[in-house]
Amino acid sequence: MTATSAPPATTTPIRIVKPLRVLAWLSFLAEVIIIGTGGAVRLTGSGLGCSEWPLCTPESLVPHAEQGIHGIIEFGNRTMTGVVGLLALAVLLLTLFAIGGAALMKRALWFALGGVALGALALGTAQLIGLPGPFGYFSGGLLLAVVIGGVDSLRRSSRRRDLAALAWIVLFGVMAQAVVGGLAVVTDLNPLIVGFHYVSSLLLVCVTAAYVARMYATEGPRERAVPAWFSGLSHITGLALAVTIAFGVLTTGNGPHSGDANVVRDGFDATVLAHVHAWPGYVLAALVVTLAVSAWVLRLEPRRWLLALAVAIAVQVGVGIWQAREGLPEILVGIHMVLASLSAAAYTVVVLHLKKPRATVDA
């Protein structure tokens, strides 16, 4: 009698509940919105509307009437940071619950409480010995707890580590962004720190977009879904996108929108940088069109998202030319900043669609 092997055991897919889907989308939208509010802070000259961090003034958390509209705009952006943080925390907890149940979620909450205690201890110690910027030490304690908690939960998760890792990265990034924003204030809007603040926000848009895309994907090993040349050209396109954004940040950092009327930019020539910023932008547009046409002709997996990326880049190029000819009006610069984040998010989703779930064959 010939023995037959038993069929492989099926693995029940992890259930992503509707509240998690809704919160994940809200988290992505909030990251896009905060780029808009952050841009409003800079473009209206409200970067120092709140002179202190984390307080708005040395004696108040909220702005006073004498700070006018600038204080309101800056404090509004800080409030939006709190909304983004709460959404990131909610997505993380629901993700851990979906992966490992209540036990994994409660363990993360214990790490959070430990982080608050560690941060409070660091804050008290810094104030006791007179160290500058004591609230920075509190943030450091929280960030350390997030890192340790993230490593612990990933080690205890055997499935959907991609979702857990992305959720932890978003939470860490939002908390770190608050510290970077504080550094921008206390350094009187240092252009390098302000530029890094924007790039970090853009990366968080990409990470939340990646979470949403992976949330709908089938778990398990993946394999390439496109030809090798297409994959290579896609990554070259990503490099062109990164260079375009980098020069865009440098151009804005040396242009007229410094974030405050008393902050003067020097160093690079903004006019020259505007042309240098445009060159990789045109290369990027050509690469995206090439990928989009190739994907639709060959009926490749990421063709719909490449179409979305092509539209975003086309609008972005149009807005860039328009704002340059009109003398950089604030509203167009703000739209340009938001479109850059949406273009980066669309590219992130394109990259994630370069692979598909690996087909398994039962013996």
Coordinates of C-alpha atoms in Angstrom, one line a residue:
M1 CA 0.0 0.0 0.0
T2 CA 1.5 3.3 -1.0
A3 CA 1.4 6.1 1.5
T4 CA 0.2 9.4 0.3
S5 CA 1.3 12.6 1.8
A6 CA -1.3 14.7 3.6
P7 CA -2.2 18.0 2.0
P8 CA -0.5 21.0 3.4
A9 CA -2.2 22.8 6.1
T10 CA -3.9 26.0 5.0
T11 CA -3.1 29.2 6.8
T12 CA -6.0 31.4 7.6
P13 CA -5.4 34.9 6.2
I14 CA -5.0 37.6 8.8
R15 CA -8.3 39.6 8.9
I16 CA -7.8 43.3 8.3
V17 CA -10.9 44.8 9.9
K18 CA -12.7 47.8 8.4
P19 CA -11.7 50.3 11.2
L20 CA -8.0 49.5 10.5
R21 CA -8.5 50.1 6.8
V22 CA -10.2 53.4 7.5
L23 CA -7.6 54.6 9.9
A24 CA -4.8 53.6 7.6
W25 CA -6.3 55.8 4.8
L26 CA -6.8 58.6 7.3
S27 CA -3.2 58.3 8.4
F28 CA -2.0 58.6 4.8
L29 CA -4.3 61.6 4.2
A30 CA -3.2 63.3 7.4
E31 CA 0.5 62.9 6.4
V32 CA -0.4 64.7 3.1
I33 CA -2.4 67.4 4.9
I34 CA 0.4 68.1 7.3
I35 CA 2.7 68.8 4.4
G36 CA 0.2 71.4 3.3
T37 CA -0.1 73.0 6.8
G38 CA 3.7 72.9 7.1
G39 CA 4.0 74.6 3.8
A40 CA 1.4 77.2 4.9
V41 CA 3.6 77.9 7.9
R42 CA 6.6 78.6 5.7
L43 CA 4.9 80.4 2.9
T44 CA 3.0 82.8 5.2
G45 CA 6.2 83.7 7.2
S46 CA 4.8 82.0 10.3
G47 CA 7.8 79.7 11.0
L48 CA 8.5 81.6 14.3
G49 CA 4.8 82.3 15.1
C50 CA 5.5 80.2 18.2
S51 CA 8.9 81.3 19.5
E52 CA 9.4 78.2 21.8
W53 CA 9.1 74.4 21.6
P54 CA 7.1 72.4 22.8
L55 CA 5.4 75.5 24.3
C56 CA 4.3 78.2 22.0
T57 CA 5.7 81.0 24.2
P58 CA 7.9 80.7 27.3
E59 CA 4.8 80.8 29.5
S60 CA 2.0 79.3 27.4
L61 CA 1.2 76.3 25.3
V62 CA -1.1 78.2 23.0
P63 CA -0.5 81.5 21.1
H64 CA -1.5 84.8 22.5
A65 CA -3.5 87.5 20.7
E66 CA -0.4 89.6 20.1
Q67 CA 1.2 86.9 18.0
G68 CA -1.6 87.3 15.5
I69 CA -2.3 85.1 12.5
H70 CA 1.3 83.8 12.4
G71 CA 0.9 82.2 15.9
I72 CA -2.4 80.7 14.9
I73 CA -1.0 79.1 11.7
E74 CA 2.1 77.7 13.5
F75 CA 0.1 76.4 16.4
G76 CA -2.4 74.8 13.9
N77 CA 0.4 72.9 12.3
R78 CA 1.6 71.7 15.7
T79 CA -2.0 70.6 16.5
M80 CA -2.1 68.6 13.2
T81 CA 1.1 66.8 14.4
G82 CA -1.0 65.5 17.4
V83 CA -3.7 64.3 15.0
V84 CA -1.1 62.5 12.9
G85 CA 0.5 60.9 16.0
L86 CA -2.9 59.6 17.3
L87 CA -3.7 58.1 14.0
A88 CA -0.3 56.4 13.8
L89 CA -0.7 55.0 17.3
A90 CA -4.3 53.7 16.4
V91 CA -3.0 52.0 13.2
L92 CA -0.2 50.4 15.1
L93 CA -2.3 49.0 17.9
L94 CA -5.0 47.6 15.5
T95 CA -2.2 46.1 13.4
L96 CA -0.7 44.3 16.3
F97 CA -4.1 43.1 17.4
A98 CA -4.7 41.7 13.9
I99 CA -1.4 40.0 13.9
G100 CA -1.0 38.7 17.5
G101 CA -4.2 39.4 19.3
A102 CA -4.7 41.3 22.5
A103 CA -1.5 40.0 24.1
L104 CA 0.8 41.6 21.4
M105 CA -1.2 44.9 21.6
K106 CA -1.1 45.0 25.4
R107 CA 2.7 44.4 25.3
A108 CA 3.1 47.4 23.0
L109 CA 1.0 49.5 25.4
W110 CA 3.3 48.5 28.3
F111 CA 6.3 49.7 26.3
A112 CA 4.5 53.0 25.7
L113 CA 3.9 53.4 29.4
G114 CA 7.6 52.6 30.0
G115 CA 8.6 55.2 27.5
V116 CA 6.5 57.9 29.2
A117 CA 8.2 57.0 32.6
L118 CA 11.6 57.0 31.0
G119 CA 11.0 60.3 29.3
A120 CA 9.7 61.8 32.5
L121 CA 12.8 60.6 34.3
A122 CA 15.0 62.1 31.6
L123 CA 13.1 65.4 31.7
G124 CA 13.3 65.7 35.5
T125 CA 17.1 64.8 35.5
A126 CA 17.7 67.4 32.7
Q127 CA 15.9 70.1 34.6
L128 CA 17.6 69.2 37.8
I129 CA 21.1 69.6 36.5
G130 CA 20.2 72.5 34.2
L131 CA 20.7 70.9 30.8
P132 CA 19.4 73.0 27.9
G133 CA 16.3 71.8 26.0
P134 CA 14.9 69.4 28.7
F135 CA 11.9 68.4 26.7
G136 CA 14.2 67.0 24.1
Y137 CA 15.3 64.4 26.6
F138 CA 11.7 63.5 27.3
S139 CA 11.2 62.9 23.6
G140 CA 14.4 60.8 23.5
G141 CA 13.0 58.5 26.2
L142 CA 9.8 58.0 24.2
L143 CA 11.7 57.3 21.0
L144 CA 13.9 54.8 22.7
A145 CA 10.8 53.0 24.0
V146 CA 9.3 52.9 20.5
V147 CA 12.5 51.4 19.0
I148 CA 12.7 48.7 21.8
G149 CA 8.9 48.0 21.5
G150 CA 9.1 47.7 17.8
V151 CA 12.0 45.2 17.9
D152 CA 10.2 43.2 20.5
S153 CA 6.9 43.0 18.6
L154 CA 8.6 42.1 15.3
R155 CA 10.5 39.3 17.0
R156 CA 7.2 37.9 18.4
S157 CA 5.3 38.2 15.1
S158 CA 5.5 35.4 12.6
R159 CA 3.1 36.8 10.1
R160 CA 2.6 40.2 8.4
R161 CA 5.8 41.6 9.7
D162 CA 5.7 44.0 6.8
L163 CA 2.6 45.7 8.2
A164 CA 3.9 45.8 11.7
A165 CA 7.3 47.2 10.6
L166 CA 5.6 49.9 8.5
A167 CA 3.3 50.9 11.4
W168 CA 6.2 51.1 13.9
I169 CA 8.2 53.2 11.4
V170 CA 5.3 55.7 11.0
L171 CA 4.9 56.1 14.8
F172 CA 8.6 56.6 15.3
G173 CA 8.8 59.0 12.4
V174 CA 5.9 61.2 13.6
M175 CA 7.5 61.5 17.1
A176 CA 10.9 62.2 15.6
Q177 CA 9.4 64.8 13.3
A178 CA 8.0 66.7 16.3
V179 CA 11.6 66.9 17.6
V180 CA 13.0 68.1 14.2
G181 CA 10.3 70.7 14.1
G182 CA 11.3 71.9 17.5
L183 CA 15.0 72.1 16.3
A184 CA 13.9 74.2 13.4
V185 CA 12.3 76.7 15.8
V186 CA 15.1 76.9 18.3
T187 CA 17.7 77.3 15.5
D188 CA 15.6 80.2 14.0
L189 CA 14.6 78.2 10.9
N190 CA 18.0 76.8 9.8
P191 CA 17.4 76.0 6.1
L192 CA 19.1 72.6 6.4
I193 CA 16.9 71.5 9.3
V194 CA 13.7 73.0 7.6
G195 CA 14.6 71.1 4.4
F196 CA 15.2 67.9 6.3
H197 CA 11.8 68.4 8.1
Y198 CA 10.0 68.5 4.7
V199 CA 11.9 65.5 3.3
S200 CA 11.1 63.5 6.4
S201 CA 7.4 64.4 6.1
L202 CA 7.5 63.3 2.5
L203 CA 9.0 60.0 3.4
L204 CA 6.3 59.4 6.0
V205 CA 3.7 60.0 3.2
C206 CA 5.5 57.2 1.3
V207 CA 5.5 54.9 4.3
T208 CA 1.8 55.3 5.0
A209 CA 1.1 54.8 1.3
A210 CA 3.2 51.6 1.4
Y211 CA 1.1 50.4 4.4
V212 CA -2.1 51.0 2.5
A213 CA -0.8 49.1 -0.5
R214 CA 0.5 46.2 1.5
M215 CA -2.7 46.1 3.5
Y216 CA -4.6 44.9 0.4
A217 CA -1.8 42.6 -0.7
T218 CA -1.7 38.8 -0.2
E219 CA 0.8 37.8 2.5
G220 CA 3.6 35.4 1.8
P221 CA 6.7 35.3 -0.5
R222 CA 6.7 37.4 -3.6
E223 CA 8.4 37.2 -7.0
R224 CA 9.1 39.7 -9.7
A225 CA 6.1 40.5 -11.9
V226 CA 7.9 42.5 -14.5
P227 CA 10.9 42.0 -16.8
A228 CA 14.3 42.7 -15.3
W229 CA 14.9 45.8 -17.6
F230 CA 11.6 47.3 -16.5
S231 CA 12.5 46.8 -12.8
G232 CA 15.9 48.4 -13.3
L233 CA 14.4 51.3 -15.2
S234 CA 11.8 51.8 -12.4
H235 CA 14.6 52.1 -9.8
I236 CA 16.5 54.6 -12.1
T237 CA 13.2 56.6 -12.2
G238 CA 13.2 56.6 -8.4
L239 CA 16.7 58.0 -8.4
A240 CA 15.6 60.8 -10.8
L241 CA 12.6 61.5 -8.5
A242 CA 14.9 61.7 -5.4
V243 CA 17.3 64.1 -7.2
T244 CA 14.4 66.3 -8.4
I245 CA 13.0 66.6 -4.9
A246 CA 16.4 67.2 -3.3
F247 CA 17.1 70.2 -5.7
G248 CA 13.6 71.4 -5.1
V249 CA 14.2 71.5 -1.4
L250 CA 17.5 73.4 -2.0
T251 CA 15.7 75.8 -4.3
T252 CA 13.0 76.6 -1.8
G253 CA 15.5 76.9 1.0
N254 CA 17.3 79.7 -0.9
G255 CA 14.3 81.4 -2.3
P256 CA 12.0 84.1 -1.0
H257 CA 9.9 81.8 1.2
S258 CA 12.1 81.4 4.2
G259 CA 9.4 80.9 6.8
D260 CA 9.9 84.3 8.6
A261 CA 10.4 87.8 7.4
N262 CA 13.6 88.2 9.5
V263 CA 15.2 85.0 8.2
V264 CA 17.6 85.7 5.3
R265 CA 18.8 82.9 3.1
D266 CA 22.3 82.9 1.6
G267 CA 24.7 80.5 -0.1
F268 CA 23.2 79.1 -3.3
D269 CA 21.7 81.2 -6.1
A270 CA 18.0 80.3 -6.1
T271 CA 17.6 81.3 -9.8
V272 CA 20.4 78.9 -10.9
L273 CA 19.0 76.2 -8.6
A274 CA 15.5 76.6 -10.2
H275 CA 17.0 75.6 -13.6
V276 CA 19.0 72.8 -12.0
H277 CA 15.9 71.5 -10.3
A278 CA 14.0 71.5 -13.6
W279 CA 16.6 69.3 -15.5
P280 CA 16.1 66.1 -13.5
G281 CA 12.4 66.9 -13.5
Y282 CA 12.2 66.7 -17.2
V283 CA 14.3 63.5 -17.2
L284 CA 11.9 62.1 -14.6
A285 CA 8.9 62.9 -16.7
A286 CA 10.4 61.2 -19.7
L287 CA 11.2 58.1 -17.7
V288 CA 7.7 57.9 -16.2
V289 CA 6.1 58.2 -19.7
T290 CA 8.4 55.5 -21.0
L291 CA 7.5 53.2 -18.1
A292 CA 3.7 53.9 -18.4
V293 CA 3.6 53.3 -22.1
S294 CA 5.7 50.1 -21.8
A295 CA 3.5 48.8 -18.9
W296 CA 0.3 49.3 -20.9
V297 CA 1.7 47.8 -24.1
L298 CA 3.0 44.7 -22.2
R299 CA 0.0 44.7 -19.7
L300 CA 2.3 44.7 -16.7
E301 CA 1.0 44.7 -13.1
P302 CA 1.8 48.3 -12.1
R303 CA 0.3 50.0 -15.3
R304 CA -2.6 51.7 -13.5
W305 CA -0.4 53.2 -10.8
L306 CA 2.1 54.3 -13.5
L307 CA -0.7 56.1 -15.2
A308 CA -1.5 57.8 -11.9
L309 CA 2.2 58.7 -11.4
A310 CA 2.4 60.1 -15.0
V311 CA -0.6 62.3 -14.4
A312 CA 0.9 63.6 -11.1
I313 CA 4.2 64.3 -12.7
A314 CA 2.6 66.1 -15.6
V315 CA 0.6 68.3 -13.3
Q316 CA 3.7 68.9 -11.2
V317 CA 5.7 70.0 -14.2
G318 CA 2.9 72.3 -15.2
V319 CA 2.7 73.9 -11.8
G320 CA 6.4 74.2 -11.6
I321 CA 6.6 76.2 -14.9
W322 CA 3.6 78.3 -13.9
Q323 CA 5.0 79.3 -10.5
A324 CA 8.4 80.2 -12.0
R325 CA 6.8 82.5 -14.6
E326 CA 4.5 84.1 -12.0
G327 CA 7.3 84.9 -9.5
L328 CA 6.7 82.0 -7.1
P329 CA 3.2 82.9 -5.7
E330 CA 2.6 81.2 -2.3
I331 CA -0.4 79.2 -3.3
L332 CA 1.4 77.6 -6.3
V333 CA 4.5 76.8 -4.2
G334 CA 2.3 75.1 -1.7
I335 CA 0.6 73.0 -4.3
H336 CA 3.9 72.1 -5.8
M337 CA 5.1 70.8 -2.3
V338 CA 2.0 68.7 -1.8
L339 CA 2.1 67.3 -5.4
A340 CA 5.7 66.3 -4.8
S341 CA 4.6 64.1 -1.8
L342 CA 1.8 62.6 -3.8
S343 CA 4.2 61.8 -6.7
A344 CA 6.5 60.1 -4.3
A345 CA 3.6 58.1 -2.8
A346 CA 2.4 57.0 -6.2
Y347 CA 6.0 55.9 -7.1
T348 CA 6.2 53.9 -3.9
V349 CA 3.1 52.0 -4.8
V350 CA 4.4 51.4 -8.3
V351 CA 7.6 49.8 -6.8
L352 CA 5.5 47.6 -4.5
H353 CA 3.6 46.3 -7.6
L354 CA 6.8 45.3 -9.3
K355 CA 6.4 42.0 -7.5
K356 CA 3.4 39.6 -7.0
P357 CA 2.6 36.8 -4.6
R358 CA 4.7 33.7 -5.5
A359 CA 2.6 30.9 -7.0
T360 CA 2.8 27.7 -4.9
V361 CA 2.3 24.3 -6.3
D362 CA 1.1 21.5 -4.0
A363 CA 2.9 18.2 -4.3

